[in-house]
PDB file of C-alpha atoms in Angstrom:
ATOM      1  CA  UNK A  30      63.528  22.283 -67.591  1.00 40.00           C
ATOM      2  CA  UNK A  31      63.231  18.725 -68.478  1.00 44.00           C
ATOM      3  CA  UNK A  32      64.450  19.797 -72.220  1.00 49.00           C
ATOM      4  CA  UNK A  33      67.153  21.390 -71.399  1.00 69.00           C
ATOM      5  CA  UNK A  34      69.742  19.413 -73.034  1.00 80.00           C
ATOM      6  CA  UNK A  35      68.459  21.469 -76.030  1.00 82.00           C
ATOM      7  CA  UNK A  36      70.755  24.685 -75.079  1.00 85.00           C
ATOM      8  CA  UNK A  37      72.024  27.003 -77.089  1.00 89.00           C
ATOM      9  CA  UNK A  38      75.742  26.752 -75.990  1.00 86.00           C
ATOM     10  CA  UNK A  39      75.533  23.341 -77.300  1.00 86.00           C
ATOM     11  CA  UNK A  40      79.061  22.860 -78.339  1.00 85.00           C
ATOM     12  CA  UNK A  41      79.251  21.396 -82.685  1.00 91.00           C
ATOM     13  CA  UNK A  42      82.079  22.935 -84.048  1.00 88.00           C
ATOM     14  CA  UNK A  43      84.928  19.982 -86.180  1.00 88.00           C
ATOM     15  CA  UNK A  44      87.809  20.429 -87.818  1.00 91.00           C
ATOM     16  CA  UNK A  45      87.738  20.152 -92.178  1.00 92.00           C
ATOM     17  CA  UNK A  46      89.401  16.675 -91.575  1.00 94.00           C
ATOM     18  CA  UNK A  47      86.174  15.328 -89.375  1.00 93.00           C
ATOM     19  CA  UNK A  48      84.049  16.682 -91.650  1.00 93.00           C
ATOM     20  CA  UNK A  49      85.298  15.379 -94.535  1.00 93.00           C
ATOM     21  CA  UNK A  50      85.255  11.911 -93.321  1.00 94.00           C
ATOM     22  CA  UNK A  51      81.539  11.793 -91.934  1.00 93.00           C
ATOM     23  CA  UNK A  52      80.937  13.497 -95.496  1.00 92.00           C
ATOM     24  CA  UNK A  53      82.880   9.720 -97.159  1.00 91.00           C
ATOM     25  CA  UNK A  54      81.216   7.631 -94.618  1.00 91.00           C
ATOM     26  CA  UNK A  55      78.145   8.128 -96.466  1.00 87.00           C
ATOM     27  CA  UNK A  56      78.638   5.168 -98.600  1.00 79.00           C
ATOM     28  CA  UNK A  57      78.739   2.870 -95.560  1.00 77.00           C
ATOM     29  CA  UNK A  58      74.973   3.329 -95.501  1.00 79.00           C
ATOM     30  CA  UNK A  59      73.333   0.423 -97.411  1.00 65.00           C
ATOM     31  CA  UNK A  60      70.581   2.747 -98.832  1.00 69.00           C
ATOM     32  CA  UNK A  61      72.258   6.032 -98.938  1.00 69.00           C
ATOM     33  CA  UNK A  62      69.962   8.869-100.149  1.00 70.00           C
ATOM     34  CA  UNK A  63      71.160  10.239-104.143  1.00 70.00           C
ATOM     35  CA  UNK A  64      71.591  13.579-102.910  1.00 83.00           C
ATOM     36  CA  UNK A  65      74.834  14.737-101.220  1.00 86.00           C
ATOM     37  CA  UNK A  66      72.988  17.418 -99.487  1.00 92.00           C
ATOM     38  CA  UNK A  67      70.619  20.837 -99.545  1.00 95.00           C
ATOM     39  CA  UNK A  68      70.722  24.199 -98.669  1.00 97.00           C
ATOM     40  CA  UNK A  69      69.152  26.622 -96.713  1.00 97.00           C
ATOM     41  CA  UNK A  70      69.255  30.384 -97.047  1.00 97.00           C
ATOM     42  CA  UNK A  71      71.285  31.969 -94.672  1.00 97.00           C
ATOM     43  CA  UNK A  72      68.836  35.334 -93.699  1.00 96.00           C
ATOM     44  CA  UNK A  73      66.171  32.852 -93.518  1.00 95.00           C
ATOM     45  CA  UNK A  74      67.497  30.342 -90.589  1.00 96.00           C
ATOM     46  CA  UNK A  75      68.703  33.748 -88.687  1.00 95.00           C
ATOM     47  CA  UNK A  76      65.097  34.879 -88.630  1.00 92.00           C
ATOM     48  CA  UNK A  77      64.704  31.099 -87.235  1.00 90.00           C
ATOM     49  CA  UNK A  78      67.002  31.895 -84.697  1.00 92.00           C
ATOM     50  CA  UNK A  79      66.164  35.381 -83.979  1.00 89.00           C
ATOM     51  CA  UNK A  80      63.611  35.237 -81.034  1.00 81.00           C
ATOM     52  CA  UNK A  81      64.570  35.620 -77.399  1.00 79.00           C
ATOM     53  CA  UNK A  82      62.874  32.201 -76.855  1.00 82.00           C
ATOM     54  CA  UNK A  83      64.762  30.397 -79.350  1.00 88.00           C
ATOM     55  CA  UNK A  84      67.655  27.412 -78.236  1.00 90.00           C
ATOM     56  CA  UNK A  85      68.522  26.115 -81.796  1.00 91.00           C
ATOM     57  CA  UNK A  86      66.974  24.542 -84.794  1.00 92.00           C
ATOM     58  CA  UNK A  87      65.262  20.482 -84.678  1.00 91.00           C
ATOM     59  CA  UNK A  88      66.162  19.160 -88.355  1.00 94.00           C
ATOM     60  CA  UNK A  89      63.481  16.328 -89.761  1.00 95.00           C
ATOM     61  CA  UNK A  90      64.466  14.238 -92.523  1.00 94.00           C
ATOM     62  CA  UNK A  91      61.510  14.104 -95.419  1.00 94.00           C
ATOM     63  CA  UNK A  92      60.944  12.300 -98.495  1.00 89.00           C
ATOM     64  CA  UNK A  93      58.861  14.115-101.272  1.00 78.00           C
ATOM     65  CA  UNK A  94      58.174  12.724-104.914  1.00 70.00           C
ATOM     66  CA  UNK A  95      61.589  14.175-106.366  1.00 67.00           C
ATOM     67  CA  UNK A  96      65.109  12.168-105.783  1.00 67.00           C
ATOM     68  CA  UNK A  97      66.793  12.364-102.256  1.00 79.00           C
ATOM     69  CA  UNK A  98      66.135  13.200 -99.189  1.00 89.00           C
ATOM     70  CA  UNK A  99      64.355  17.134 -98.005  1.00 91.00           C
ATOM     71  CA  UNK A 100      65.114  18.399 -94.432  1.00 93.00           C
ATOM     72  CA  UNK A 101      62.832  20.388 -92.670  1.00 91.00           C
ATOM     73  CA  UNK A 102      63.861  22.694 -89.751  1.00 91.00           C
ATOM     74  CA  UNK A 103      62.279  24.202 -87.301  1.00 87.00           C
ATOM     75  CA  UNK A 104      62.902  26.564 -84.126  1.00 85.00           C
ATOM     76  CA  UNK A 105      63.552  25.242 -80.946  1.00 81.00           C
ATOM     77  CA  UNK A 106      62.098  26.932 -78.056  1.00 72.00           C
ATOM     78  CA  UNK A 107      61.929  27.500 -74.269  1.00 66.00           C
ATOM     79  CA  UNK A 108      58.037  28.625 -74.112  1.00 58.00           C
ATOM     80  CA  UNK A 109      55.940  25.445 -72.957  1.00 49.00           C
ATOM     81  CA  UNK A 110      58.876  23.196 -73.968  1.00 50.00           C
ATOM     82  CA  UNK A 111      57.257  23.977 -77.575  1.00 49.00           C
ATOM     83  CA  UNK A 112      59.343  23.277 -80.694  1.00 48.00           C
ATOM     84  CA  UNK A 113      56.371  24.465 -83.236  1.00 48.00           C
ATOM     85  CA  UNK A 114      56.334  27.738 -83.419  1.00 48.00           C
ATOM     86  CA  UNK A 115      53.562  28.892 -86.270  1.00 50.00           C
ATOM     87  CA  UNK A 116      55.838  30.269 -89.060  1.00 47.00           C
ATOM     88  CA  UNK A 117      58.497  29.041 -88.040  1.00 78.00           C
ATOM     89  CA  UNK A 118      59.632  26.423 -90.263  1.00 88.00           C
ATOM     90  CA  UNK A 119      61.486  26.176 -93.642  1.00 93.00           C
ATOM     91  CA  UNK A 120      61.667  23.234 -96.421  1.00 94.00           C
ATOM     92  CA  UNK A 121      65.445  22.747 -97.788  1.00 95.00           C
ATOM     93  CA  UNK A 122      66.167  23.630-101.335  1.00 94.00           C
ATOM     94  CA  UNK A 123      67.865  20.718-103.718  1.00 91.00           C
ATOM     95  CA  UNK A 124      70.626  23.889-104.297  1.00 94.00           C
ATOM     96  CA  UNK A 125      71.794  27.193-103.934  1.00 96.00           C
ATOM     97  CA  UNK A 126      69.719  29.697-106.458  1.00 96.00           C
ATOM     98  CA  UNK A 127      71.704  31.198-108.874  1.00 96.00           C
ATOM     99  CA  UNK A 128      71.216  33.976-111.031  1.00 96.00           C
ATOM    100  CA  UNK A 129      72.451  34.361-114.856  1.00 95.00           C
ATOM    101  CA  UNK A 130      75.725  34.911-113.990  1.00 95.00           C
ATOM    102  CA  UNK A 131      75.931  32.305-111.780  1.00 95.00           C
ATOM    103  CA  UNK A 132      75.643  34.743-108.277  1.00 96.00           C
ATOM    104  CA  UNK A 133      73.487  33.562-105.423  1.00 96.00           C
ATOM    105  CA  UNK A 134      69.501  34.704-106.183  1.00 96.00           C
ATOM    106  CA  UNK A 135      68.047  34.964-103.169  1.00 95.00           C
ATOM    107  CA  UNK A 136      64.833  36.128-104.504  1.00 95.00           C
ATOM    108  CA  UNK A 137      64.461  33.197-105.818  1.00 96.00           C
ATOM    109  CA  UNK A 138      64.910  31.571-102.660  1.00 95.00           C
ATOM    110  CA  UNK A 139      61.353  29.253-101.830  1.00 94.00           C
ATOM    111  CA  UNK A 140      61.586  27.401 -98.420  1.00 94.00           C
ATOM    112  CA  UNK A 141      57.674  27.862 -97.939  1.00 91.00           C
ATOM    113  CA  UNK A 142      55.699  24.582 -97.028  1.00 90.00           C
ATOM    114  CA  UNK A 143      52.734  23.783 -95.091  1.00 84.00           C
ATOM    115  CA  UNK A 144      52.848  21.950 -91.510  1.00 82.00           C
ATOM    116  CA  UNK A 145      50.441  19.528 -92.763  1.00 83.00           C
ATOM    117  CA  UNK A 146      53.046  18.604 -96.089  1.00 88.00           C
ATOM    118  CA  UNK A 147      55.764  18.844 -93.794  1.00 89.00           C
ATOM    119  CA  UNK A 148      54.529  16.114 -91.321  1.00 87.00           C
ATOM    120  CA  UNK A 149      53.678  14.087 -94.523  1.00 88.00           C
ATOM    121  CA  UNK A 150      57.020  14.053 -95.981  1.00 91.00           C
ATOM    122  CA  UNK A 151      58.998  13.078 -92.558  1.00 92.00           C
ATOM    123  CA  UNK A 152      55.966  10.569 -91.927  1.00 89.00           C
ATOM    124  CA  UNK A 153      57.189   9.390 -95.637  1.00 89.00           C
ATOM    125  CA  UNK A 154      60.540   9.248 -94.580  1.00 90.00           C
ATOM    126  CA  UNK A 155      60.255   7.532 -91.516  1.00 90.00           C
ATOM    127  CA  UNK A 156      58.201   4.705 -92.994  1.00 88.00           C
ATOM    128  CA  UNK A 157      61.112   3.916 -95.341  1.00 87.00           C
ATOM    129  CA  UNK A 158      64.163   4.663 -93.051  1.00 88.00           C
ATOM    130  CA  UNK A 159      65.887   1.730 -91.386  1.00 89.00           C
ATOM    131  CA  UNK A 160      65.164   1.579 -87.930  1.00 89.00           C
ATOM    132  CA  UNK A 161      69.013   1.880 -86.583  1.00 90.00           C
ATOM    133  CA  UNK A 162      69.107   5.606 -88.433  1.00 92.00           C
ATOM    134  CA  UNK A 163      67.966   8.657 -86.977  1.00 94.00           C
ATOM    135  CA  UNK A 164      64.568  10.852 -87.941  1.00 94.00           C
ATOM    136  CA  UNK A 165      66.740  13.946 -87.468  1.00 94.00           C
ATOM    137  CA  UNK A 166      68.260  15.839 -84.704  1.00 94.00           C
ATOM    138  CA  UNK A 167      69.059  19.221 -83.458  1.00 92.00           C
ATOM    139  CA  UNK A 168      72.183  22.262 -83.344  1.00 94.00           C
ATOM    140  CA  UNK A 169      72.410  24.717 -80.937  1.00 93.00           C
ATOM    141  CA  UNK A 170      71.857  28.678 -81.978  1.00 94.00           C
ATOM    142  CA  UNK A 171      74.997  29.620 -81.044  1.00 93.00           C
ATOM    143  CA  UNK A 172      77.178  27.329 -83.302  1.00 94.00           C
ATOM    144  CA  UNK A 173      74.504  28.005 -85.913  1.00 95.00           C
ATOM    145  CA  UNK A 174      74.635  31.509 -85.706  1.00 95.00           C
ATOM    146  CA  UNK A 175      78.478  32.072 -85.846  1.00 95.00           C
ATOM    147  CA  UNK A 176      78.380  29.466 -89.196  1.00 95.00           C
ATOM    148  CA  UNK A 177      75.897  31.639 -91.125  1.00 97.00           C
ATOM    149  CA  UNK A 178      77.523  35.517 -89.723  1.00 96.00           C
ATOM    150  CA  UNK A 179      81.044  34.525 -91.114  1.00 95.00           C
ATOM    151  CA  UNK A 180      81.848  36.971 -93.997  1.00 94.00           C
ATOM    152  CA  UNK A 181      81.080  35.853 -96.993  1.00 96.00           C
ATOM    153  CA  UNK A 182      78.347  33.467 -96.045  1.00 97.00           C
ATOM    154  CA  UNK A 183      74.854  33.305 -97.689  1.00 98.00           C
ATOM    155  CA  UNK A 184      73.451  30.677 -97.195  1.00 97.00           C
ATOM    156  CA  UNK A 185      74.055  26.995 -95.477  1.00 97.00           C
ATOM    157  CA  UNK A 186      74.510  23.668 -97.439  1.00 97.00           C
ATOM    158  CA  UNK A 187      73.665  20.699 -95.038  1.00 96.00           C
ATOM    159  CA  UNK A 188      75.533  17.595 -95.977  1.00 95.00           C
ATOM    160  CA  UNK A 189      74.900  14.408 -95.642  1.00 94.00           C
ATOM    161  CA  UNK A 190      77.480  12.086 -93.833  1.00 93.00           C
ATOM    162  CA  UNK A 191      77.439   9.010 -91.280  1.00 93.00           C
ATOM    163  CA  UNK A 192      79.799   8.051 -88.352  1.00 93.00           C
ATOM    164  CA  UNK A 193      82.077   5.488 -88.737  1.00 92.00           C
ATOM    165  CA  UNK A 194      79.060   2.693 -87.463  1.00 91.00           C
ATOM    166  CA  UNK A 195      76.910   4.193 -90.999  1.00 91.00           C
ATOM    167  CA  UNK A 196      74.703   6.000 -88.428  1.00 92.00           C
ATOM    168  CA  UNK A 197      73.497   9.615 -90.131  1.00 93.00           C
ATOM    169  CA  UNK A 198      74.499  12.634 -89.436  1.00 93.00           C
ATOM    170  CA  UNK A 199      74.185  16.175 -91.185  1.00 94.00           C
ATOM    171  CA  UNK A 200      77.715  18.512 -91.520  1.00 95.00           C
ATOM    172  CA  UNK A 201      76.723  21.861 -91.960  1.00 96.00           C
ATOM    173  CA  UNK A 202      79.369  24.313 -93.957  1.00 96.00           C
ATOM    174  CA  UNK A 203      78.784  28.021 -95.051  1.00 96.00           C
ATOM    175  CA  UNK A 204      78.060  28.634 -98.906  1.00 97.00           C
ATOM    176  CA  UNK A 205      79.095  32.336-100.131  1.00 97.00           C
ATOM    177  CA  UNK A 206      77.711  33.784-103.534  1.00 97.00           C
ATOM    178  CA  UNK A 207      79.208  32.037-105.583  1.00 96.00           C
ATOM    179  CA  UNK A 208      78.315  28.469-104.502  1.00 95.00           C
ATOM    180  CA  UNK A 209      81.445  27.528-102.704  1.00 95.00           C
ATOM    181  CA  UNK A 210      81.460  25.803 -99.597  1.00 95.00           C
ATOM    182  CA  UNK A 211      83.289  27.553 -96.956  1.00 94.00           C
ATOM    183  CA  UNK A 212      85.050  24.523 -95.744  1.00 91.00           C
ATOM    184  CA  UNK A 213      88.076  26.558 -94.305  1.00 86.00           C
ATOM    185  CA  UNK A 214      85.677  28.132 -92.236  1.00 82.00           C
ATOM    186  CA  UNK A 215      83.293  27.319 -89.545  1.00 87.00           C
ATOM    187  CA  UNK A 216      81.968  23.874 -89.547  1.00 88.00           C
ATOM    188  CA  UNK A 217      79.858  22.574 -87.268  1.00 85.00           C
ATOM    189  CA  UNK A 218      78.499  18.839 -86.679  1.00 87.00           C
ATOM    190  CA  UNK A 219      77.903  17.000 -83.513  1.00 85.00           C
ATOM    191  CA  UNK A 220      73.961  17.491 -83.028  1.00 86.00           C
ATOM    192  CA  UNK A 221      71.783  15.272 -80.925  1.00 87.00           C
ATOM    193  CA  UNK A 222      70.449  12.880 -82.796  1.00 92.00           C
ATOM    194  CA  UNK A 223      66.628  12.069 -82.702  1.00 90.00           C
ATOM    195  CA  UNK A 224      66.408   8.834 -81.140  1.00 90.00           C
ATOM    196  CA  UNK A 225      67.103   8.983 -78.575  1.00 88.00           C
ATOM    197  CA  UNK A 226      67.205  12.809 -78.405  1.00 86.00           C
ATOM    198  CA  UNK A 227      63.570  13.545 -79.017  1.00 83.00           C
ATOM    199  CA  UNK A 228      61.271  16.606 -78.539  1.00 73.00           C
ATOM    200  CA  UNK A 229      58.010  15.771 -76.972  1.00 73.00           C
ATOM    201  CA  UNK A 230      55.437  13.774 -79.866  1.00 75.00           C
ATOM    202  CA  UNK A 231      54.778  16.064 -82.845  1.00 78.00           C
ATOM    203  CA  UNK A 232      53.415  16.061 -86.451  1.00 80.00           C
ATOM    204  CA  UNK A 233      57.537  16.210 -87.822  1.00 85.00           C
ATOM    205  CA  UNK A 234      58.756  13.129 -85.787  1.00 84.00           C
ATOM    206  CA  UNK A 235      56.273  10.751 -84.639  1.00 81.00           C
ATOM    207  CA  UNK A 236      53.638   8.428 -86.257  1.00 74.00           C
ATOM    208  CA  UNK A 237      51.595   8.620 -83.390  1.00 69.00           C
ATOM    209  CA  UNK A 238      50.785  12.376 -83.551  1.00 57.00           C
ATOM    210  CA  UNK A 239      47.568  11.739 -85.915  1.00 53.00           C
ATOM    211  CA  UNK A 240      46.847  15.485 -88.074  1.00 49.00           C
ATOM    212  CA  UNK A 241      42.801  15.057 -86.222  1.00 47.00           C
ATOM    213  CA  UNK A 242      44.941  16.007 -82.689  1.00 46.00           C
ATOM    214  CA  UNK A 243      47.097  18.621 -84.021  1.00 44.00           C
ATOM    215  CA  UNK A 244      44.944  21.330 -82.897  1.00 41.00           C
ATOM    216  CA  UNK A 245      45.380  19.985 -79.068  1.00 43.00           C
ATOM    217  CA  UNK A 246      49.259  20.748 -79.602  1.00 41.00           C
ATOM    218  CA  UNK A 247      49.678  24.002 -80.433  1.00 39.00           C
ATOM    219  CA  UNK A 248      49.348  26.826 -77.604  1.00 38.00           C
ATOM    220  CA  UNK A 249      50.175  29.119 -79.974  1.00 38.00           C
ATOM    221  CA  UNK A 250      47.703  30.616 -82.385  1.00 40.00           C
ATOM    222  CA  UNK A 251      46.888  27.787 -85.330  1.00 38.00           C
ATOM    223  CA  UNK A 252      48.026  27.738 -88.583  1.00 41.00           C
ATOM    224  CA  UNK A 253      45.311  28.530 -90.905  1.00 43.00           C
ATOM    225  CA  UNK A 254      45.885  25.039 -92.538  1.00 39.00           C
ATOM    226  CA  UNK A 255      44.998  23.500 -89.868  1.00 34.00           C
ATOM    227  CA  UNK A 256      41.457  24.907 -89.797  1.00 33.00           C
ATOM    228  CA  UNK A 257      39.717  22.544 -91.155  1.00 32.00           C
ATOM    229  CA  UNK A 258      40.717  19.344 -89.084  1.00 27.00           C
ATOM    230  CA  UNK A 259      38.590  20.471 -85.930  1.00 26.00           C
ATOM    231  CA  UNK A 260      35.656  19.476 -87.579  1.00 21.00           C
TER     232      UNK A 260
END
């Protein structure tokens, strides 16, 4: 499979020290984003990762109207060398959802967002990112899954850091119920980054996938908001 450097074994796992230094490298980047990071609820990137079919997750930066950077994930797959998988795709949160005593809420957990907003906010970001920084990049299931199954994990907070060059990269620590990160705990970084490791042309990471031809790219059964573009 020509795609197959997007396994699941993929190795990610650092130690706190690594991660803690691609986390301070951030400020190497001449237009760092305001945010130090977002999260992701944990039950909802296992269902990501829950099919038979599924290698690991492709991350996206985005840029909406509020401050920061957005990621948006989606499921890696072996059918058809397909990343989009209708459903399957989440919108980070700016943080963790707390209740009034300051507990994780996961009902109040909203990752929902169209593919057509979706390829509109990483079309955003890539028309302001500096060419020598990535559009996003991708972790293996594996690594992913053993982060988020670690007692007491709820949830995933993706944080923004850079390599010692002030090239982007994304450390990903667990988050339990109260907010902490678990950085004693599993921590994984290390993803292929996207260029040069790119999925085949899609609407989440290239300028040349117009929304008129998006119905031509899914072999899967459309998203109803993309209806309206075969006309």
């Amino acid at each position: 499979m020509k795609n197959s450097v997007f396994a699941s074994d993929r190795q990610h796992k650092i130690d706190r020290t690594a991660a803690q230094g691609f986390i301070a490298n951030l400020s190497s980047i001449a237009q760092p984003p305001l945010n130090s990071g977002v999260f992701f609820d944990g039950a909802s990137l296992l269902k990501l990762l829950s099919g038979a079919e599924v290698t690991g997750l492709h991350y996206y930066y985005a840029r909406g109207e509020g401050i920061g950077d957005e990621l948006i994930v989606v499921p890696s797959t072996t059918r058809n060398e397909h990343p989009l998988v209708p459903v399957g795709i989440l919108r980070s949160m700016a943080e963790m959802p707390r209740d009034g005593q300051g507990n994780y809420a996961p009902y109040a957990v909203d990752h929902g967002i169209s593919w057509l907003e979706a390829g509109r906010k990483t079309r955003v970001y890539r028309a302001l990112r500096d060419p020598q920084q990535p559009k996003g990049g991708f972790f293996g299931a594996d690594a992913l899954r053993r982060l988020l199954n670690q007692a007491p994990c709820v949830g995933a907070q993706f944080l923004f850091g850079a390599d010692p060059e002030g090239v982007r990269n994304i450390v990903i620590a667990g988050v339990d119920a109260r907010g902490n990160l678990m950085m004693h705990g599993e921590l994984i970084e290390l993803s292929l980054l996207c260029p040069p490791f790119c999925f085949q042309d899609n609407l989440l990471n290239s300028d040349r996938f117009l929304e008129k031809t998006a119905l031509s790219y899914y072999q899967a059964p459309v998203p109803a908001e993309l209806g309206p573009l075969a006309a």
